GROMACS .gro file of C-alpha atoms in nm:
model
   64
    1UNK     CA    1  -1.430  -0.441  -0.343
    2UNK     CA    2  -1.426  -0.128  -0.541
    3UNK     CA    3  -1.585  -0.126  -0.870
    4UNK     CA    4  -1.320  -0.065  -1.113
    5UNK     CA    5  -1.503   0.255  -1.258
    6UNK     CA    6  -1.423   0.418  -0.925
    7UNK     CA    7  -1.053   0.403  -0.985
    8UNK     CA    8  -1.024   0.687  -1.163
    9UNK     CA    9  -0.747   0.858  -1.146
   10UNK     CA   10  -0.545   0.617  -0.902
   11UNK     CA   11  -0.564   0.325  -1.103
   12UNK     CA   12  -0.249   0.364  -1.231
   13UNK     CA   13  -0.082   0.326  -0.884
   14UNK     CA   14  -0.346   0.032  -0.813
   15UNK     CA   15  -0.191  -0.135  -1.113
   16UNK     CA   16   0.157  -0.076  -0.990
   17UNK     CA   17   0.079  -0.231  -0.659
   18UNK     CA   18  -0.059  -0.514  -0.871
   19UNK     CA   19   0.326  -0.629  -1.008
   20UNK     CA   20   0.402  -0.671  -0.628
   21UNK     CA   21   0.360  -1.046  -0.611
   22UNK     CA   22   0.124  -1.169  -0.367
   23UNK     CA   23  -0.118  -0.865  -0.389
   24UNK     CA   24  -0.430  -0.914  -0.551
   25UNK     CA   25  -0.651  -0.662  -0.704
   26UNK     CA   26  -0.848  -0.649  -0.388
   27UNK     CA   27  -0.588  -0.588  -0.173
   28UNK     CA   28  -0.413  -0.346  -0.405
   29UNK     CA   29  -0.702  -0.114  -0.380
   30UNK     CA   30  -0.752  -0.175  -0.060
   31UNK     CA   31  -0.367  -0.050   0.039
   32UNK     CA   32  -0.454   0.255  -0.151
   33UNK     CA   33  -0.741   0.367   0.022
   34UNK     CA   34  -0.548   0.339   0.348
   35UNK     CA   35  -0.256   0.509   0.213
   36UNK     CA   36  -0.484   0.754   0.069
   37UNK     CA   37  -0.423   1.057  -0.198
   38UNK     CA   38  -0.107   1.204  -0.062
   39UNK     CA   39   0.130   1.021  -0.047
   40UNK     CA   40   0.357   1.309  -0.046
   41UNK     CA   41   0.312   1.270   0.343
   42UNK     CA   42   0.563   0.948   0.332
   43UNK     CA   43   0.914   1.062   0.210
   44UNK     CA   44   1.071   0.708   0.169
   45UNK     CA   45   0.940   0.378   0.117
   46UNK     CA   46   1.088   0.317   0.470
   47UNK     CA   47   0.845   0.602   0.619
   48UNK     CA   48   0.541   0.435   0.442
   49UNK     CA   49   0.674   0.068   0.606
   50UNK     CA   50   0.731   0.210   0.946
   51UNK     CA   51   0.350   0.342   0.918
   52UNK     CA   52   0.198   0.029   0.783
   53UNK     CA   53   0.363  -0.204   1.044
   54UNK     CA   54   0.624  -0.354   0.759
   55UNK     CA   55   0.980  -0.234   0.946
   56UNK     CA   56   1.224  -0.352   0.751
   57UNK     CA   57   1.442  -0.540   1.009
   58UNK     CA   58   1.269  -0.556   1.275
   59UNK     CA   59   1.362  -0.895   1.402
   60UNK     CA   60   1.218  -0.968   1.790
   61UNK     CA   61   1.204  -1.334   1.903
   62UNK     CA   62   1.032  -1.430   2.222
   63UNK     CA   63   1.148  -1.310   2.553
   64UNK     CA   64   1.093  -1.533   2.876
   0.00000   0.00000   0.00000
């Protein structure tokens, strides 16, 4: 886990991930290293889905 002097200046967006329920402050910080600084680079929340695996919609069941 990141000590919570290295936040800096992302721990505003680190607390904003935090009101998501189910994320913990672990895994809040851990989301935003992976997304990293620019976040410019996803236009839509359904760009930043589609690149973490999360598609919206994307029902598949089991195919024999």
């Amino acid at each position: 886990m990141v000590h919570r002097g290295c936040l800096g200046p992302v721990r505003r967006r680190v607390e904003l991930l935090l009101t998501v329920p189910g994320i913990s402050t672990g895994a809040a910080e851990v989301i935003r290293a992976e997304i990293g600084a620019d976040i410019a680079r996803f236009p839509t929340a359904g760009d930043l889905a589609s690149w973490a695996g999360g598609c919206p919609g994307n029902h598949e069941s089991a195919s024999e």
